[in-house]
């Protein structure tokens, strides 16, 4: 029997080397790259907190001190802003400090996403928990995580987020074989393949970086063998859980139809910055007409 119906823990793997963004990420974690004026990772922590997950465990690696510093106090800066009476800036500084109860564990060897999640075992214990991947930003105006938490509780199963993608990009994701349920935005996962070739993909449903998992995933990850790319894949562990409905409750997918921004590669990152800036009240009114003019100019080249 479940001790509590409330899920409070979020796990955020952030140990990747960020090689796609070199040289920017030579001495700085990629999670700290600003998306407009906030580090990408702060959007993700804010999303977790918004869904009620106030206990955040980050799986980090070497070179990640900036992450811990970002969510900690910065006494000298605060004192300077207090002395100046600049409350607006002080609020911005304190926003990330007061956000959540932050915890950190290092991954050690970079053996894959499954391995990173397994590092959360001690902290999470035997409760369901969420996993949020830092490359995906979900628009704060759209609901995904809260819906996944609701389904986890209702079905006592593990839940992944699914996005319908163009068949030409399915090779970038875990792809799901699905079966309809009685709910329009929920499917039962019958199979999962990590980054399949277009012709081998079971569907156009891509797993995006949000999961709400039962702690059984740790037992499975303990024996999951390296898969695609020689890495211990979370997708492979979930595949095993999907097949073992009796033992693990199975895996369901919540289909997300809202706005999602990918900050995982350069082009998508640039698009995310433009889209989010254009939507902001402080920047949009000036940025949008400039963008329109700029784009019209491109057409004349
Ligand atoms: C990871 C997962 C993949 C998932 C993706 C979502 O891949 O392994 O199944 O579809 O995140 O962003 P990564 O993008 O870390 O290579």
Coordinates of C-alpha atoms and ligand atoms in Angstrom, one line a residue:
X1 CA 0.0 0.0 0.0
X2 CA 1.1 3.5 -0.8
X3 CA 2.1 5.6 2.3
X4 CA 1.2 8.9 0.6
X5 CA -0.7 9.9 -2.6
X6 CA 1.5 12.9 -3.0
X7 CA 4.6 12.8 -5.2
X8 CA 7.2 15.2 -4.1
X9 CA 10.5 14.2 -5.6
X10 CA 12.0 15.3 -8.9
X11 CA 15.2 13.9 -10.3
X12 CA 17.1 16.0 -12.9
X13 CA 20.0 14.4 -14.7
X14 CA 22.5 17.1 -15.5
X15 CA 25.8 15.3 -15.9
X16 CA 26.1 15.5 -19.7
X17 CA 29.2 17.1 -21.2
X18 CA 27.4 19.4 -23.5
X19 CA 29.8 18.9 -26.3
X20 CA 27.4 20.2 -28.9
X21 CA 27.8 23.7 -27.4
X22 CA 31.6 23.9 -27.3
X23 CA 33.3 26.2 -26.7
X24 CA 30.5 27.7 -24.6
X25 CA 30.4 24.6 -22.4
X26 CA 34.2 24.2 -21.9
X27 CA 34.1 25.6 -18.4
X28 CA 30.3 25.9 -17.8
X29 CA 27.6 23.3 -17.7
X30 CA 25.3 23.4 -20.7
X31 CA 22.3 23.6 -18.2
X32 CA 23.5 27.1 -17.4
X33 CA 23.2 28.4 -20.9
X34 CA 20.7 31.3 -20.7
X35 CA 17.4 30.9 -22.5
X36 CA 16.6 34.6 -22.8
X37 CA 17.8 35.7 -19.4
X38 CA 17.3 32.5 -17.3
X39 CA 19.5 29.4 -17.3
X40 CA 17.8 26.5 -19.1
X41 CA 17.9 24.5 -15.8
X42 CA 15.9 27.1 -13.9
X43 CA 12.9 26.7 -16.3
X44 CA 13.0 22.9 -15.5
X45 CA 13.2 23.3 -11.8
X46 CA 10.4 25.9 -11.9
X47 CA 8.2 23.4 -13.8
X48 CA 8.8 20.7 -11.2
X49 CA 8.0 23.1 -8.4
X50 CA 4.8 24.3 -10.2
X51 CA 3.7 20.7 -10.3
X52 CA 4.3 20.4 -6.5
X53 CA 7.7 18.7 -6.6
X54 CA 9.7 20.6 -4.1
X55 CA 12.4 18.1 -3.4
X56 CA 14.8 18.2 -6.4
X57 CA 17.8 15.9 -6.8
X58 CA 20.2 16.8 -9.5
X59 CA 22.5 14.2 -10.9
X60 CA 25.6 16.2 -11.7
X61 CA 29.2 15.6 -12.7
X62 CA 32.6 17.3 -12.8
X63 CA 32.5 21.0 -13.8
X64 CA 29.0 21.5 -12.5
X65 CA 29.6 23.8 -9.5
X66 CA 27.8 26.6 -11.3
X67 CA 24.6 24.6 -11.0
X68 CA 24.8 24.4 -7.2
X69 CA 25.8 28.0 -6.9
X70 CA 22.9 29.1 -9.0
X71 CA 20.4 27.6 -6.6
X72 CA 22.3 28.9 -3.5
X73 CA 22.5 32.2 -1.8
X74 CA 25.0 34.7 -3.1
X75 CA 25.6 36.9 -0.1
X76 CA 27.8 39.7 -1.5
X77 CA 25.5 40.3 -4.5
X78 CA 22.4 40.3 -2.2
X79 CA 24.1 42.8 0.2
X80 CA 25.0 45.1 -2.7
X81 CA 21.5 45.0 -4.1
X82 CA 20.0 45.6 -0.6
X83 CA 22.3 48.6 -0.1
X84 CA 21.2 50.0 -3.4
X85 CA 17.5 49.3 -2.7
X86 CA 17.2 47.5 -6.0
X87 CA 14.4 45.1 -5.0
X88 CA 13.6 44.2 -8.6
X89 CA 17.0 42.7 -9.2
X90 CA 17.1 41.2 -5.7
X91 CA 14.0 39.4 -6.4
X92 CA 15.5 37.9 -9.6
X93 CA 18.5 36.8 -7.6
X94 CA 16.4 35.2 -4.9
X95 CA 14.0 33.5 -7.3
X96 CA 16.3 30.5 -7.9
X97 CA 17.6 30.4 -4.3
X98 CA 14.2 30.0 -2.7
X99 CA 12.7 27.7 -5.3
X100 CA 13.1 24.2 -4.0
X101 CA 14.8 21.9 -1.6
X102 CA 17.9 21.1 -3.7
X103 CA 20.0 18.0 -3.4
X104 CA 23.0 16.9 -5.5
X105 CA 24.7 13.6 -6.3
X106 CA 27.4 13.0 -8.8
X107 CA 27.0 10.4 -11.5
X108 CA 30.7 9.4 -11.5
X109 CA 31.1 7.4 -14.7
X110 CA 28.9 8.8 -17.6
X111 CA 27.3 5.4 -18.4
X112 CA 24.0 6.7 -19.7
X113 CA 20.6 8.1 -18.7
X114 CA 19.6 4.9 -17.0
X115 CA 22.7 4.9 -14.9
X116 CA 22.1 8.5 -14.0
X117 CA 18.6 7.8 -12.8
X118 CA 19.8 4.8 -10.8
X119 CA 22.0 7.2 -8.8
X120 CA 18.8 8.6 -7.4
X121 CA 17.9 5.3 -5.7
X122 CA 19.0 6.2 -2.2
X123 CA 17.5 9.6 -2.2
X124 CA 14.1 8.6 -3.7
X125 CA 13.5 5.5 -1.7
X126 CA 10.4 3.5 -2.5
X127 CA 8.2 6.3 -3.7
X128 CA 7.1 7.3 -7.2
X129 CA 9.1 10.2 -8.5
X130 CA 9.5 12.4 -11.6
X131 CA 12.4 12.6 -13.9
X132 CA 12.9 15.8 -15.9
X133 CA 15.5 16.1 -18.6
X134 CA 17.1 19.6 -18.9
X135 CA 17.1 19.8 -22.7
X136 CA 13.3 20.0 -22.9
X137 CA 11.5 23.1 -21.8
X138 CA 7.7 22.8 -21.5
X139 CA 5.9 26.1 -21.8
X140 CA 4.7 27.2 -18.4
X141 CA 1.3 28.0 -19.8
X142 CA 0.7 24.4 -20.8
X143 CA 0.1 21.5 -18.5
X144 CA 2.1 18.2 -18.7
X145 CA 3.7 17.2 -15.5
X146 CA 0.6 17.7 -13.3
X147 CA -1.3 15.5 -15.8
X148 CA 1.3 12.8 -15.6
X149 CA 1.3 12.8 -11.8
X150 CA -2.4 12.5 -11.8
X151 CA -2.2 9.4 -14.2
X152 CA 0.5 7.8 -12.1
X153 CA -1.7 8.0 -9.0
X154 CA -4.8 6.8 -10.9
X155 CA -3.2 3.9 -12.7
X156 CA -0.4 3.0 -10.2
X157 CA 1.9 2.7 -13.3
X158 CA 4.9 4.4 -14.7
X159 CA 4.2 7.3 -17.0
X160 CA 6.2 8.8 -19.9
X161 CA 5.5 12.0 -21.9
X162 CA 4.8 11.5 -25.6
X163 CA 5.0 14.0 -28.4
X164 CA 3.9 13.2 -32.0
X165 CA 6.9 14.1 -34.1
X166 CA 7.8 14.1 -37.8
X167 CA 8.9 10.6 -38.9
X168 CA 12.1 12.2 -40.1
X169 CA 13.1 13.1 -36.5
X170 CA 12.0 9.9 -34.6
X171 CA 15.6 8.6 -34.7
X172 CA 16.5 11.3 -32.1
X173 CA 14.1 9.9 -29.5
X174 CA 12.8 6.8 -27.7
X175 CA 9.9 5.7 -29.9
X176 CA 6.8 4.0 -28.4
X177 CA 4.4 1.3 -29.6
X178 CA 1.1 2.3 -28.2
X179 CA -2.5 1.1 -27.6
X180 CA -5.5 3.3 -27.0
X181 CA -7.0 3.6 -23.5
X182 CA -10.4 5.1 -22.4
X183 CA -8.7 8.5 -22.2
X184 CA -8.0 10.6 -25.3
X185 CA -4.6 11.8 -24.1
X186 CA -3.4 8.5 -22.5
X187 CA -2.0 5.4 -24.3
X188 CA -0.7 2.1 -23.0
X189 CA 2.9 1.5 -24.0
X190 CA 3.4 -1.9 -25.4
X191 CA 6.9 -1.4 -26.7
X192 CA 9.8 1.1 -26.7
X193 CA 12.8 1.5 -28.9
X194 CA 15.7 3.9 -28.3
X195 CA 16.5 6.1 -31.3
X196 CA 15.2 3.8 -34.0
X197 CA 15.8 4.3 -37.7
X198 CA 12.8 5.8 -39.3
X199 CA 11.7 2.5 -40.9
X200 CA 12.1 0.6 -37.6
X201 CA 10.1 3.1 -35.5
X202 CA 6.9 1.6 -34.0
X203 CA 5.1 4.9 -34.3
X204 CA 5.7 8.7 -34.5
X205 CA 5.2 9.0 -30.8
X206 CA 8.5 10.2 -29.3
X207 CA 9.3 10.0 -25.6
X208 CA 10.2 13.5 -24.4
X209 CA 12.1 14.4 -21.3
X210 CA 9.4 13.9 -18.6
X211 CA 8.8 10.7 -16.7
X212 CA 6.9 9.8 -13.6
X213 CA 8.3 6.5 -12.5
X214 CA 7.5 3.8 -9.9
X215 CA 10.6 2.9 -7.8
X216 CA 10.5 -0.5 -9.4
X217 CA 12.6 1.2 -12.1
X218 CA 15.6 1.0 -9.8
X219 CA 15.3 -2.8 -9.5
X220 CA 15.2 -3.0 -13.3
X221 CA 18.0 -0.6 -13.9
X222 CA 20.3 -2.6 -11.5
X223 CA 20.4 -5.3 -14.2
X224 CA 19.8 -3.3 -17.4
X225 CA 22.7 -4.0 -19.8
X226 CA 24.2 -1.3 -21.9
X227 CA 22.1 -0.7 -25.0
X228 CA 22.2 1.8 -27.8
X229 CA 25.5 3.7 -27.9
X230 CA 26.9 1.3 -25.3
X231 CA 25.0 3.3 -22.6
X232 CA 22.6 2.0 -19.9
X233 CA 19.3 3.3 -21.4
X234 CA 16.3 4.3 -19.3
X235 CA 14.2 3.4 -22.4
X236 CA 15.4 -0.2 -22.1
X237 CA 14.4 -0.4 -18.4
X238 CA 11.0 1.1 -19.3
X239 CA 10.6 -1.5 -22.0
X240 CA 11.1 -4.2 -19.5
X241 CA 8.5 -2.6 -17.2
X242 CA 6.0 -2.2 -20.0
X243 CA 6.2 -5.9 -20.6
X244 CA 5.9 -6.8 -16.9
X245 CA 2.5 -5.3 -16.1
X246 CA 1.9 -7.8 -13.3
X247 CA 5.1 -7.0 -11.5
X248 CA 5.5 -3.2 -12.2
X249 CA 2.1 -1.9 -13.2
X250 CA 3.2 -1.3 -16.8
X251 CA 3.9 1.9 -18.5
X252 CA 1.5 4.5 -19.9
X253 CA 2.1 7.6 -22.1
X254 CA 0.5 11.0 -21.7
X255 CA 0.3 12.6 -25.1
X256 CA 1.5 16.3 -24.9
X257 CA -0.1 18.6 -27.4
X258 CA 1.3 21.9 -26.0
X259 CA 4.4 24.0 -26.6
X260 CA 7.8 22.4 -26.0
X261 CA 11.2 23.9 -26.7
X262 CA 14.3 21.8 -27.3
X263 CA 17.5 23.3 -26.1
X264 CA 19.6 20.2 -26.8
X265 CA 21.2 21.3 -30.0
X266 CA 22.3 24.6 -31.4
X267 CA 19.5 25.3 -33.9
X268 CA 16.7 24.3 -31.6
X269 CA 18.3 26.3 -28.8
X270 CA 18.3 29.4 -31.0
X271 CA 14.7 28.8 -32.0
X272 CA 13.7 28.4 -28.3
X273 CA 15.4 31.7 -27.3
X274 CA 13.5 33.5 -30.1
X275 CA 10.2 32.0 -29.4
X276 CA 10.3 32.6 -25.7
X277 CA 11.6 36.1 -26.1
X278 CA 8.9 37.0 -28.6
X279 CA 6.3 35.8 -26.1
X280 CA 7.5 38.0 -23.3
X281 CA 5.8 41.2 -22.5
X282 CA 9.0 43.1 -21.8
X283 CA 10.7 42.0 -25.1
X284 CA 8.1 40.8 -27.5
X285 CA 6.6 44.2 -28.5
X286 CA 10.0 45.4 -29.8
X287 CA 11.4 42.0 -30.9
X288 CA 8.5 40.9 -33.1
X289 CA 8.4 43.9 -35.5
X290 CA 12.2 43.7 -35.7
X291 CA 12.1 40.0 -36.5
X292 CA 9.4 40.5 -39.1
X293 CA 11.6 43.1 -40.8
X294 CA 14.7 41.0 -40.5
X295 CA 12.9 38.0 -42.0
X296 CA 11.5 40.1 -44.9
X297 CA 15.1 41.2 -45.6
X298 CA 16.3 37.6 -45.7
X299 CA 13.7 37.0 -48.5
X300 CA 15.3 39.7 -50.6
X301 CA 18.8 38.2 -50.5
Ligands
LIG1 C1 17.0 10.8 -24.0 C2 16.3 9.5 -24.0 C3 15.3 9.3 -25.2 C4 14.3 10.5 -25.1 C5 15.1 11.8 -25.1 C6 14.1 13.0 -24.9 O1 17.8 10.9 -25.1 O2 17.3 8.4 -24.1 O3 14.6 8.1 -25.1 O4 13.5 10.4 -26.3 O5 16.0 11.9 -24.0 O6 14.7 14.2 -25.0 P1 18.9 12.1 -25.3 O7 18.2 13.2 -25.9 O8 19.4 12.4 -23.9 O9 20.0 11.5 -26.1

